[in-house]
Short mmCIF file of C-alpha atoms and ligand atoms in Angstrom, two decimals:
data_model
loop_
_atom_site.label_atom_id
_atom_site.label_comp_id
_atom_site.label_asym_id
_atom_site.label_seq_id
_atom_site.Cartn_x
_atom_site.Cartn_y
_atom_site.Cartn_z
CA MET A 1037 -82.31 18.57 91.92
CA LYS A 1038 -85.63 17.00 91.03
CA MET A 1039 -87.46 20.18 91.99
CA PHE A 1040 -85.08 22.16 89.82
CA LYS A 1041 -85.81 19.84 86.92
CA ILE A 1042 -89.58 20.15 87.41
CA ARG A 1043 -89.30 23.93 87.60
CA LYS A 1044 -87.20 23.95 84.43
CA GLU A 1045 -89.75 21.79 82.65
CA LYS A 1046 -92.55 24.05 83.84
CA MET A 1047 -90.67 27.12 82.63
CA GLY A 1048 -90.12 25.44 79.27
CA GLY A 1049 -93.85 24.69 79.07
CA VAL A 1050 -94.79 28.29 79.82
CA LEU A 1051 -92.27 29.51 77.23
CA MET A 1052 -93.60 27.17 74.56
CA GLU A 1053 -97.18 28.15 75.37
CA ASN A 1054 -96.37 31.82 74.97
CA LEU A 1055 -93.92 31.49 72.12
CA LEU A 1056 -96.11 33.45 69.72
CA THR A 1057 -96.61 36.28 72.21
CA ILE A 1058 -92.87 36.44 72.90
CA ALA A 1059 -92.12 36.40 69.17
CA THR A 1060 -94.67 39.16 68.53
CA PHE A 1061 -93.16 41.24 71.32
CA ALA A 1062 -89.74 40.68 69.75
CA GLY A 1063 -91.27 41.81 66.43
CA VAL A 1064 -92.44 45.08 68.02
CA ILE A 1065 -89.01 45.74 69.59
CA ILE A 1066 -87.06 44.85 66.43
CA GLY A 1067 -89.48 46.98 64.38
CA ILE A 1068 -88.82 49.99 66.61
CA GLY A 1069 -85.06 49.25 66.48
CA VAL A 1070 -85.06 49.07 62.68
CA GLY A 1071 -87.10 52.31 62.49
CA VAL A 1072 -84.76 54.17 64.82
CA GLY A 1073 -81.73 52.71 63.01
CA ILE A 1074 -83.03 53.92 59.65
CA LYS A 1075 -83.72 57.41 60.99
CA ASN A 1076 -80.33 57.67 62.68
CA HIS A 1077 -78.31 56.51 59.71
CA GLU A 1078 -80.27 58.31 57.05
CA ASP A 1079 -78.04 60.27 54.71
CA PRO A 1080 -79.52 63.82 54.66
CA THR A 1081 -78.49 64.26 51.04
CA ASN A 1082 -80.09 61.00 50.08
CA PRO A 1083 -83.15 60.44 52.34
CA TRP A 1084 -85.53 57.51 52.11
CA LEU A 1085 -87.96 57.97 49.26
CA PRO A 1086 -91.67 57.14 49.59
CA ARG A 1087 -91.00 54.19 47.33
CA ASP A 1088 -88.33 52.83 49.69
CA VAL A 1089 -90.76 53.13 52.58
CA MET A 1090 -93.38 51.35 50.51
CA TYR A 1091 -90.98 48.44 49.98
CA LEU A 1092 -90.20 48.32 53.68
CA LYS A 1093 -93.89 48.30 54.53
CA PHE A 1094 -94.73 45.61 51.97
CA ILE A 1095 -94.83 42.61 54.32
CA GLY A 1096 -96.60 44.61 57.03
CA THR A 1097 -99.25 45.67 54.55
CA LEU A 1098 -99.81 42.06 53.51
CA PHE A 1099 -100.30 41.05 57.15
CA LEU A 1100 -102.74 43.90 57.75
CA ASN A 1101 -104.68 43.05 54.60
CA MET A 1102 -104.98 39.41 55.67
CA LEU A 1103 -106.27 40.37 59.11
CA LYS A 1104 -108.75 42.83 57.62
CA SER A 1105 -109.94 40.27 55.14
CA VAL A 1106 -111.22 37.95 57.89
CA ILE A 1107 -113.00 40.65 59.93
CA ILE A 1108 -116.33 40.49 58.13
CA PRO A 1109 -116.41 36.76 57.31
CA LEU A 1110 -115.51 35.97 60.92
CA ILE A 1111 -117.30 38.63 62.94
CA ILE A 1112 -120.68 38.65 61.27
CA PRO A 1113 -121.29 34.88 61.21
CA SER A 1114 -119.86 34.56 64.75
CA LEU A 1115 -122.13 37.25 66.09
CA ILE A 1116 -125.21 35.84 64.33
CA ALA A 1117 -124.37 32.29 65.41
CA SER A 1118 -123.68 33.17 69.03
CA ILE A 1119 -126.84 35.24 69.44
CA GLY A 1120 -128.83 32.73 67.39
CA SER A 1121 -127.87 29.94 69.77
CA LEU A 1122 -128.48 31.93 72.95
CA ASP A 1123 -131.50 31.50 75.12
CA LEU A 1124 -132.99 34.96 74.77
CA SER A 1125 -134.80 34.98 78.09
CA LEU A 1126 -131.41 34.68 79.77
CA SER A 1127 -129.07 36.52 77.41
CA GLY A 1128 -130.65 39.94 78.07
CA LYS A 1129 -128.84 39.92 81.38
CA ILE A 1130 -125.53 39.13 79.68
CA GLY A 1131 -125.99 42.04 77.28
CA LEU A 1132 -126.95 44.38 80.11
CA ARG A 1133 -123.82 43.46 82.08
CA ALA A 1134 -121.66 44.18 79.04
CA ILE A 1135 -123.29 47.58 78.45
CA VAL A 1136 -122.97 48.59 82.11
CA TYR A 1137 -119.28 47.63 82.02
CA TYR A 1138 -118.66 49.54 78.76
CA MET A 1139 -120.33 52.72 79.99
CA ALA A 1140 -118.82 52.67 83.48
CA THR A 1141 -115.24 52.07 82.32
CA THR A 1142 -115.44 54.59 79.46
CA ILE A 1143 -116.75 57.33 81.75
CA PHE A 1144 -114.09 56.48 84.31
CA ALA A 1145 -111.38 56.73 81.63
CA VAL A 1146 -112.66 60.16 80.56
CA ILE A 1147 -112.72 61.46 84.15
CA LEU A 1148 -109.22 60.11 84.76
CA GLY A 1149 -107.97 61.82 81.60
CA ILE A 1150 -109.55 65.14 82.61
CA ILE A 1151 -108.09 65.00 86.13
CA LEU A 1152 -104.61 64.33 84.72
CA VAL A 1153 -104.67 66.99 81.99
CA VAL A 1154 -106.11 69.63 84.32
CA SER A 1155 -103.50 68.96 86.99
CA ILE A 1156 -100.45 68.38 84.74
CA LYS A 1157 -101.40 71.27 82.39
CA PRO A 1158 -99.27 70.05 79.46
CA GLY A 1159 -100.54 72.80 77.14
CA VAL A 1160 -100.05 75.81 79.39
CA THR A 1161 -96.89 77.53 78.13
CA GLU A 1162 -95.69 81.09 77.93
CA GLU A 1163 -96.66 81.40 74.29
CA SER A 1164 -100.08 79.81 74.69
CA GLY A 1165 -102.89 82.28 74.35
CA ASN A 1166 -101.59 83.86 71.19
CA SER A 1167 -103.80 82.07 68.75
CA ASN A 1168 -107.12 83.64 68.05
CA VAL A 1169 -109.67 80.91 68.33
CA THR A 1170 -112.87 82.74 67.50
CA ASP A 1171 -111.32 84.01 64.30
CA THR A 1172 -111.23 80.57 62.78
CA LYS A 1173 -114.42 79.33 64.40
CA HIS A 1174 -116.47 79.77 61.27
CA GLN A 1175 -114.35 77.18 59.50
CA ARG A 1176 -115.72 74.27 61.50
CA ASN A 1177 -117.96 72.23 59.34
CA VAL A 1178 -119.38 69.52 61.57
CA THR A 1179 -121.31 70.02 64.79
CA THR A 1180 -121.77 67.61 67.66
CA ALA A 1181 -125.41 67.05 66.77
CA ASP A 1182 -124.44 66.20 63.17
CA THR A 1183 -121.88 63.65 64.33
CA MET A 1184 -124.25 62.04 66.82
CA MET A 1185 -126.96 61.76 64.19
CA ASP A 1186 -124.47 60.24 61.73
CA LEU A 1187 -123.68 57.65 64.37
CA VAL A 1188 -127.34 56.69 64.74
CA ARG A 1189 -127.88 56.78 60.96
CA ASN A 1190 -124.96 54.40 60.51
CA CYS A 1191 -126.62 51.94 62.91
CA PHE A 1192 -129.40 51.50 60.35
CA PRO A 1193 -127.82 51.33 56.90
CA PRO A 1194 -130.30 51.39 54.03
CA ASN A 1195 -128.36 48.79 52.09
CA ILE A 1196 -126.36 45.96 53.67
CA PRO A 1197 -123.96 45.29 50.75
CA GLN A 1198 -123.26 49.03 50.68
CA ALA A 1199 -122.56 48.97 54.44
CA LEU A 1200 -119.71 46.57 53.70
CA LEU A 1201 -118.01 49.37 51.80
CA GLN A 1202 -119.35 52.76 52.86
CA GLN A 1203 -120.41 54.90 55.82
CA TYR A 1204 -122.71 57.89 55.94
CA GLN A 1205 -121.31 61.30 56.79
CA THR A 1206 -122.98 64.70 56.92
CA GLN A 1207 -121.08 67.54 55.34
CA ILE A 1208 -121.84 71.24 55.61
CA VAL A 1209 -121.01 73.27 52.51
CA TYR A 1210 -120.37 76.96 53.10
CA PRO A 1211 -120.79 79.64 50.49
CA THR A 1212 -117.12 80.54 51.08
CA MET A 1213 -116.22 77.22 49.54
CA GLU A 1214 -117.75 78.40 46.29
CA PRO A 1215 -116.91 82.17 46.27
CA GLU A 1216 -117.36 82.47 42.53
CA LYS A 1217 -121.09 81.74 43.02
CA PHE A 1218 -121.75 83.68 46.18
CA GLY A 1219 -119.33 86.60 46.16
CA ASP A 1220 -118.19 87.13 49.73
CA PRO A 1221 -121.16 86.43 52.02
CA ASP A 1222 -120.88 86.19 55.79
CA PRO A 1223 -119.82 82.61 56.51
CA MET A 1224 -121.56 82.73 59.89
CA ASP A 1225 -124.90 83.32 58.18
CA LYS A 1226 -126.49 79.93 58.60
CA ASN A 1227 -129.03 80.66 55.89
CA THR A 1228 -126.30 80.25 53.32
CA TRP A 1229 -125.15 76.83 54.55
CA LYS A 1230 -126.03 73.73 52.61
CA VAL A 1231 -126.18 70.19 53.99
CA LYS A 1232 -124.70 67.46 51.87
CA SER A 1233 -125.01 63.68 52.37
CA ASN A 1234 -121.72 62.01 51.86
CA TRP A 1235 -120.88 58.32 51.57
CA THR A 1236 -117.27 57.76 52.56
CA ASP A 1237 -115.28 54.65 51.70
CA SER A 1238 -115.01 52.77 54.97
CA THR A 1239 -116.86 49.70 56.25
CA ASN A 1240 -119.87 50.55 58.39
CA ILE A 1241 -119.13 48.00 61.12
CA LEU A 1242 -121.70 49.51 63.48
CA GLY A 1243 -124.49 49.01 60.93
CA LEU A 1244 -123.37 45.45 60.25
CA VAL A 1245 -123.24 44.66 63.97
CA VAL A 1246 -126.78 45.99 64.51
CA PHE A 1247 -128.08 43.99 61.54
CA SER A 1248 -126.30 40.83 62.75
CA ILE A 1249 -127.78 41.20 66.24
CA ALA A 1250 -131.27 41.51 64.73
CA THR A 1251 -130.68 38.46 62.51
CA GLY A 1252 -129.32 36.47 65.48
CA ILE A 1253 -132.38 37.29 67.58
CA ALA A 1254 -134.68 36.32 64.71
CA ILE A 1255 -132.91 32.98 64.33
CA ALA A 1256 -133.20 32.29 68.06
CA LEU A 1257 -136.93 32.99 67.87
CA SER A 1258 -137.51 30.90 64.75
CA GLY A 1259 -137.00 27.47 66.34
CA GLU A 1260 -136.64 24.59 63.87
CA ASP A 1261 -136.96 26.89 60.85
CA GLY A 1262 -133.93 28.91 61.88
CA ILE A 1263 -131.67 25.88 62.36
CA PRO A 1264 -130.30 25.56 58.78
CA LEU A 1265 -129.27 29.22 58.85
CA LEU A 1266 -127.77 28.88 62.32
CA ARG A 1267 -125.81 25.86 61.12
CA PHE A 1268 -124.56 27.78 58.11
CA PHE A 1269 -123.26 30.71 60.16
CA GLN A 1270 -121.70 28.37 62.72
CA SER A 1271 -119.91 26.53 59.97
CA VAL A 1272 -118.59 29.75 58.38
CA SER A 1273 -117.40 30.93 61.76
CA ILE A 1274 -115.53 27.67 62.49
CA VAL A 1275 -113.83 27.69 59.10
CA MET A 1276 -112.89 31.37 59.40
CA MET A 1277 -111.42 30.77 62.84
CA LYS A 1278 -109.04 28.29 61.22
CA VAL A 1279 -107.97 30.86 58.63
CA THR A 1280 -107.56 33.44 61.40
CA ASN A 1281 -105.32 31.08 63.31
CA TRP A 1282 -102.98 30.82 60.35
CA ILE A 1283 -102.84 34.60 60.00
CA ILE A 1284 -102.13 35.10 63.70
CA HIS A 1285 -98.94 33.10 63.32
CA LEU A 1286 -97.64 35.77 60.95
CA ALA A 1287 -98.03 38.51 63.58
CA PRO A 1288 -94.33 38.69 64.65
CA ILE A 1289 -93.14 39.43 61.12
CA GLY A 1290 -96.18 41.56 60.26
CA VAL A 1291 -95.90 43.96 63.20
CA LEU A 1292 -92.13 44.26 62.72
CA PHE A 1293 -92.50 45.65 59.21
CA LEU A 1294 -95.59 47.74 60.00
CA ILE A 1295 -93.78 49.57 62.80
CA ALA A 1296 -90.45 49.93 60.98
CA GLY A 1297 -92.26 51.33 57.90
CA GLN A 1298 -94.24 53.81 59.97
CA MET A 1299 -91.10 55.06 61.75
CA ALA A 1300 -89.14 55.41 58.50
CA GLU A 1301 -91.89 57.74 57.31
CA MET A 1302 -91.51 60.17 60.23
CA ASP A 1303 -89.73 63.46 59.81
CA ASP A 1304 -87.90 63.99 63.08
CA ILE A 1305 -89.32 62.08 65.98
CA SER A 1306 -87.14 63.70 68.68
CA LYS A 1307 -88.17 67.23 67.66
CA GLU A 1308 -91.83 66.26 67.87
CA PHE A 1309 -91.28 64.77 71.31
CA GLU A 1310 -89.67 67.99 72.50
CA LYS A 1311 -92.77 69.92 71.43
CA LEU A 1312 -95.44 67.50 72.52
CA GLY A 1313 -93.64 65.52 75.21
CA TRP A 1314 -95.83 66.58 78.13
CA TYR A 1315 -99.02 65.93 76.19
CA PHE A 1316 -97.74 62.53 75.08
CA GLY A 1317 -96.68 61.71 78.65
CA THR A 1318 -100.07 62.75 80.07
CA VAL A 1319 -102.00 60.49 77.68
CA LEU A 1320 -99.59 57.63 78.28
CA LEU A 1321 -99.81 58.02 82.06
CA GLY A 1322 -103.60 57.98 81.86
CA LEU A 1323 -103.61 54.90 79.62
CA GLY A 1324 -101.15 53.18 81.97
CA ILE A 1325 -103.19 53.90 85.11
CA HIS A 1326 -106.43 52.85 83.42
CA GLY A 1327 -105.12 49.71 81.67
CA LEU A 1328 -102.62 48.45 84.21
CA ILE A 1329 -104.24 49.44 87.51
CA VAL A 1330 -107.95 50.34 87.25
CA LEU A 1331 -109.19 47.61 84.88
CA PRO A 1332 -107.10 44.75 86.40
CA LEU A 1333 -108.28 45.86 89.86
CA LEU A 1334 -111.88 45.75 88.68
CA TYR A 1335 -111.28 42.28 87.28
CA THR A 1336 -109.81 41.12 90.59
CA ILE A 1337 -112.66 42.61 92.63
CA VAL A 1338 -115.36 41.03 90.45
CA THR A 1339 -113.80 37.63 89.78
CA ARG A 1340 -111.76 37.31 92.98
CA THR A 1341 -108.80 36.03 91.02
CA LEU A 1342 -105.50 37.71 90.27
CA PRO A 1343 -105.47 39.29 86.82
CA PHE A 1344 -101.86 38.52 85.81
CA ARG A 1345 -102.42 35.24 84.02
CA PHE A 1346 -105.49 36.57 82.26
CA LEU A 1347 -103.60 39.66 81.06
CA LEU A 1348 -100.53 37.69 80.06
CA ASN A 1349 -102.64 35.28 78.03
CA MET A 1350 -103.94 38.22 76.03
CA GLY A 1351 -100.41 39.45 75.22
CA ASN A 1352 -100.65 38.55 71.58
CA ALA A 1353 -103.81 40.60 71.16
CA TYR A 1354 -102.21 43.71 72.72
CA MET A 1355 -99.14 43.37 70.56
CA THR A 1356 -101.24 42.96 67.42
CA ALA A 1357 -103.28 46.01 68.46
CA PHE A 1358 -100.06 47.98 68.89
CA GLY A 1359 -98.76 46.82 65.52
CA THR A 1360 -101.94 47.38 63.53
CA ALA A 1361 -103.43 50.37 65.43
CA SER A 1362 -106.84 48.85 64.79
CA SER A 1363 -109.08 47.11 67.30
CA SER A 1364 -111.26 45.72 64.50
CA ALA A 1365 -108.26 44.16 62.77
CA THR A 1366 -107.18 42.72 66.13
CA LEU A 1367 -110.63 41.26 66.86
CA PRO A 1368 -109.87 37.79 65.44
CA VAL A 1369 -106.76 37.58 67.65
CA THR A 1370 -108.68 38.84 70.70
CA ILE A 1371 -111.40 36.21 70.22
CA GLU A 1372 -108.88 33.42 69.79
CA SER A 1373 -106.78 34.35 72.82
CA LEU A 1374 -109.84 34.78 75.04
CA GLU A 1375 -111.39 31.45 74.11
CA GLU A 1376 -108.32 29.31 73.77
CA LYS A 1377 -106.13 30.66 76.55
CA ASN A 1378 -108.51 32.23 79.02
CA GLY A 1379 -111.33 29.73 78.57
CA VAL A 1380 -114.04 32.32 78.01
CA ASP A 1381 -117.24 30.69 76.71
CA SER A 1382 -117.55 31.30 72.97
CA ARG A 1383 -121.22 32.29 73.42
CA ILE A 1384 -119.99 35.19 75.55
CA SER A 1385 -116.88 36.19 73.62
CA ARG A 1386 -118.54 36.20 70.23
CA PHE A 1387 -121.52 38.08 71.59
CA VAL A 1388 -119.76 40.82 73.54
CA LEU A 1389 -116.45 41.28 71.70
CA PRO A 1390 -117.66 42.46 68.28
CA ILE A 1391 -119.92 44.96 70.05
CA GLY A 1392 -117.13 45.98 72.41
CA ALA A 1393 -114.63 46.46 69.60
CA THR A 1394 -117.00 48.92 67.92
CA ILE A 1395 -118.37 50.88 70.87
CA ASN A 1396 -116.10 50.31 73.90
CA MET A 1397 -112.90 52.32 73.54
CA ASP A 1398 -111.55 53.40 76.91
CA GLY A 1399 -108.16 54.41 75.50
CA THR A 1400 -109.74 56.56 72.80
CA ALA A 1401 -112.16 58.20 75.27
CA LEU A 1402 -109.30 59.13 77.61
CA TYR A 1403 -107.23 60.47 74.74
CA GLU A 1404 -110.11 62.54 73.34
CA ALA A 1405 -110.63 64.29 76.67
CA VAL A 1406 -106.90 64.94 77.23
CA ALA A 1407 -106.29 66.11 73.66
CA ALA A 1408 -109.27 68.52 73.60
CA ILE A 1409 -108.26 70.19 76.86
CA PHE A 1410 -104.59 70.22 75.80
CA ILE A 1411 -105.52 72.03 72.56
CA ALA A 1412 -107.69 74.46 74.54
CA GLN A 1413 -104.75 75.13 76.90
CA MET A 1414 -102.46 75.70 73.94
CA SER A 1415 -104.99 78.19 72.56
CA GLY A 1416 -105.11 80.06 75.85
CA ILE A 1417 -108.57 78.88 76.81
CA THR A 1418 -109.40 77.60 80.29
CA PRO A 1419 -112.54 75.50 79.94
CA SER A 1420 -115.27 76.27 82.48
CA ILE A 1421 -116.74 73.53 84.68
CA GLY A 1422 -119.73 73.35 82.34
CA GLN A 1423 -117.43 72.96 79.35
CA VAL A 1424 -115.47 70.23 81.12
CA ALA A 1425 -118.73 68.38 81.75
CA ALA A 1426 -119.66 68.82 78.08
CA ILE A 1427 -116.22 67.54 77.05
CA SER A 1428 -116.74 64.41 79.19
CA ILE A 1429 -120.03 63.64 77.48
CA THR A 1430 -118.82 64.32 73.96
CA ALA A 1431 -115.54 62.44 74.54
CA THR A 1432 -117.59 59.40 75.57
CA ALA A 1433 -119.79 59.77 72.49
CA ALA A 1434 -116.75 60.35 70.27
CA SER A 1435 -115.13 57.14 71.48
CA ILE A 1436 -118.35 55.21 70.81
CA GLY A 1437 -118.54 56.73 67.35
CA ALA A 1438 -114.89 56.08 66.45
CA ALA A 1439 -114.43 53.06 64.22
CA GLY A 1440 -111.86 50.47 65.26
CA ILE A 1441 -109.42 51.58 62.58
CA PRO A 1442 -106.15 53.55 62.69
CA GLN A 1443 -106.56 57.14 63.89
CA ALA A 1444 -110.35 57.06 63.82
CA GLY A 1445 -110.30 58.89 67.15
CA LEU A 1446 -108.67 61.84 65.45
CA VAL A 1447 -111.70 62.19 63.17
CA THR A 1448 -114.30 62.12 65.94
CA MET A 1449 -112.15 64.59 67.94
CA VAL A 1450 -113.78 67.30 65.89
CA MET A 1451 -116.97 67.02 67.87
CA VAL A 1452 -115.12 67.27 71.19
CA LEU A 1453 -113.29 70.37 69.99
CA ASP A 1454 -116.61 71.79 68.96
CA THR A 1455 -117.81 71.82 72.58
CA VAL A 1456 -114.93 74.14 73.55
CA GLY A 1457 -115.50 76.28 70.46
CA LEU A 1458 -112.26 75.25 68.82
CA PRO A 1459 -112.02 74.85 65.04
CA SER A 1460 -111.32 71.41 63.61
CA GLU A 1461 -108.09 72.78 62.12
CA SER A 1462 -106.57 73.03 65.60
CA ILE A 1463 -106.20 69.24 65.50
CA SER A 1464 -103.02 69.89 63.54
CA ILE A 1465 -101.30 70.67 66.87
CA ILE A 1466 -101.35 67.00 67.87
CA LEU A 1467 -101.20 65.43 64.44
CA SER A 1468 -97.52 64.55 64.19
CA LEU A 1469 -97.39 62.07 67.08
CA ASP A 1470 -100.89 60.72 66.75
CA TRP A 1471 -99.85 57.60 64.87
CA LEU A 1472 -97.80 56.52 67.91
CA LEU A 1473 -100.37 57.43 70.56
CA ASP A 1474 -102.96 55.63 68.46
CA ARG A 1475 -101.07 52.36 68.94
CA PHE A 1476 -101.04 52.70 72.72
CA ARG A 1477 -104.70 53.67 72.95
CA THR A 1478 -105.71 50.81 70.63
CA ALA A 1479 -103.87 48.34 72.91
CA ILE A 1480 -105.83 49.74 75.90
CA ASN A 1481 -109.09 49.54 73.90
CA VAL A 1482 -108.43 45.85 73.27
CA LEU A 1483 -107.44 45.30 76.90
CA GLY A 1484 -110.71 46.93 78.02
CA ASP A 1485 -112.74 44.69 75.71
CA SER A 1486 -111.01 41.53 76.86
CA ILE A 1487 -111.30 42.29 80.58
CA GLY A 1488 -114.96 43.12 79.94
CA ALA A 1489 -115.52 39.74 78.29
CA GLY A 1490 -113.72 38.03 81.21
CA ILE A 1491 -115.88 39.83 83.77
CA VAL A 1492 -119.15 39.19 81.89
CA ASN A 1493 -118.13 35.53 81.48
CA HIS A 1494 -117.55 35.22 85.21
CA LEU A 1495 -120.81 36.93 86.15
CA SER A 1496 -122.85 34.95 83.62
CA GLN A 1497 -121.90 31.43 84.70
CA LYS A 1498 -125.36 30.90 86.17
CA GLU A 1499 -127.11 31.92 82.95
CA LEU A 1500 -124.81 29.75 80.82
CA GLU A 1501 -125.44 26.80 83.11
CA GLN A 1502 -129.19 27.43 82.98
CA MET A 1503 -129.05 27.58 79.19
CA ASN A 1504 -127.27 24.24 79.10
CA GLN A 1505 -129.75 22.68 81.51
CA ARG A 1506 -132.79 24.08 79.77
CA GLN A 1507 -131.62 22.66 76.47
CA ASN A 1508 -130.90 19.27 78.01
CA SER A 1509 -134.25 18.95 79.74
CA ASP A 1510 -136.37 20.27 76.90
CA PRO A 1511 -136.70 17.56 74.22
CA GLU A 1512 -137.87 20.13 71.68
CA ASN A 1513 -134.57 21.82 72.03
CA LEU A 1514 -132.54 18.65 71.81
CA HIS A 1515 -131.88 19.14 68.14
CA MET A 1516 -130.67 22.68 68.75
CA ASP A 1517 -128.53 21.47 71.61
CA ASN A 1518 -126.85 18.84 69.46
CA ILE A 1519 -125.92 21.49 66.96
CA LYS A 1520 -124.33 23.56 69.67
CA MET A 1521 -122.38 20.57 70.95
CA VAL A 1522 -121.16 19.87 67.45
CA PHE A 1523 -120.28 23.58 67.11
CA SER A 1524 -118.04 23.64 70.16
CA CYS A 1525 -116.47 20.24 69.47
CA ASN A 1526 -115.68 21.17 65.90
CA LYS A 1527 -114.19 24.44 66.96
CA TYR A 1528 -111.84 22.78 69.39
CA ASN A 1529 -110.90 20.00 67.00
CA VAL A 1530 -110.13 22.53 64.33
CA LEU A 1531 -107.96 24.62 66.61
CA LYS A 1532 -106.21 21.72 68.34
CA SER A 1533 -105.23 20.18 65.01
CA GLN A 1534 -103.19 23.23 64.00
N1 LIG B 378 -107.25 53.08 66.43
C1 LIG B 378 -108.22 52.98 67.50
C2 LIG B 378 -108.81 51.61 67.52
O1 LIG B 378 -108.83 50.94 66.52
C3 LIG B 378 -109.28 54.01 67.40
C4 LIG B 378 -108.69 55.37 67.64
O2 LIG B 378 -108.60 55.76 68.80
O3 LIG B 378 -108.28 56.03 66.70
O4 LIG B 378 -109.25 51.15 68.55
#
């Protein structure tokens, strides 16, 4: 009887602890239910108007806006403060571990995707082979080299305030785009191409991350002189964490309306599934194997602990990723869950997560590889071994280059298609279901980042301990150390008081 009571109390405790995750999960399910209900009961003579959908999406949009609004004020100061307070002679190792993890898991995801799509062959049908690929080849307007150079250019923005708003993008202008000027020249004649620099409206997170890392390193090297600035960024980051915590509590309602609104906008989901079902299933299977077997196994091997609790504690982050389809927007939730529930040191989480959320996208990498080969299969092309190898490399680069925003992977897909000689227009084959696949791959991207932070945290215990000891034994660093103590105490007080 007593044991039963204790078990009941324990269950109650676990439920209370995970109430927000359970509520967010309920939000996802109810959102899907509402979406399906709307589609099933829609009167064909009187369908939902874009304005009705806008009303339905209203609350979801507010939630998304709130999350987006804290990305920059939280991520930049956190990154600067965590690097600024690191002991640089030791933190190189931490960074190296993170990079090795990012590269290894991304490449593994790509290989897994290729194995699945080549063996399942979702795009090989009787009709495939009819479309003439080379005919439309001249329409492609971005090459792999252009995209890679844009990526590097975006790492070094010329103007930081501008980087908050815009990204650089190369555009090729063909004479066929202006026929009145050129008559009808050969579009394959490269002499007639013009290169245009374009600034597109989207935050250049990569550039901001690079600049923040440089600032953090400079602070760490500046000793006493850097302390006021370090204090400032620590303070901003603590205050923003409090705001984030408030927003996270709105996730159940937010994701409900985001998903319901998105589904109400769809034309006919079952028809799309009929057409693209095998492709959808292949990507989903790959994401499932990678996120639920490979990464948890890696975690268990490295940390020698079972991954279930760790994964469960991150539930809220996965659900928010699914609801928002954006790993950047989910970043505040990921940081909070990792630090508060999984006990990851904030020096690690705030160092590796913002970088991970911008460059480590296992789900996107897997999807890019599967989608490119699927489109090639649909077009009657069987990629050669060399092309498959090229697809693996470009899919990895495309996932690094994709921003953590909805359907960014679709944009960088162009460069993967380019390696098989497919025009960017052929993306339209997979367009209709991409919004849904995007949600699954974003959840796996976030899962990959969080497991990475957990693994790096485990492997870096010695360095963290050494940093603590070095600060304690070095009187010159005492002042710095006090600030860090105050930083962590404040953070916990702030969060516990909510
Ligand atoms: N939406 C994804 C993310 O934010 C990127 C993508 O694959 O489109 O992680």
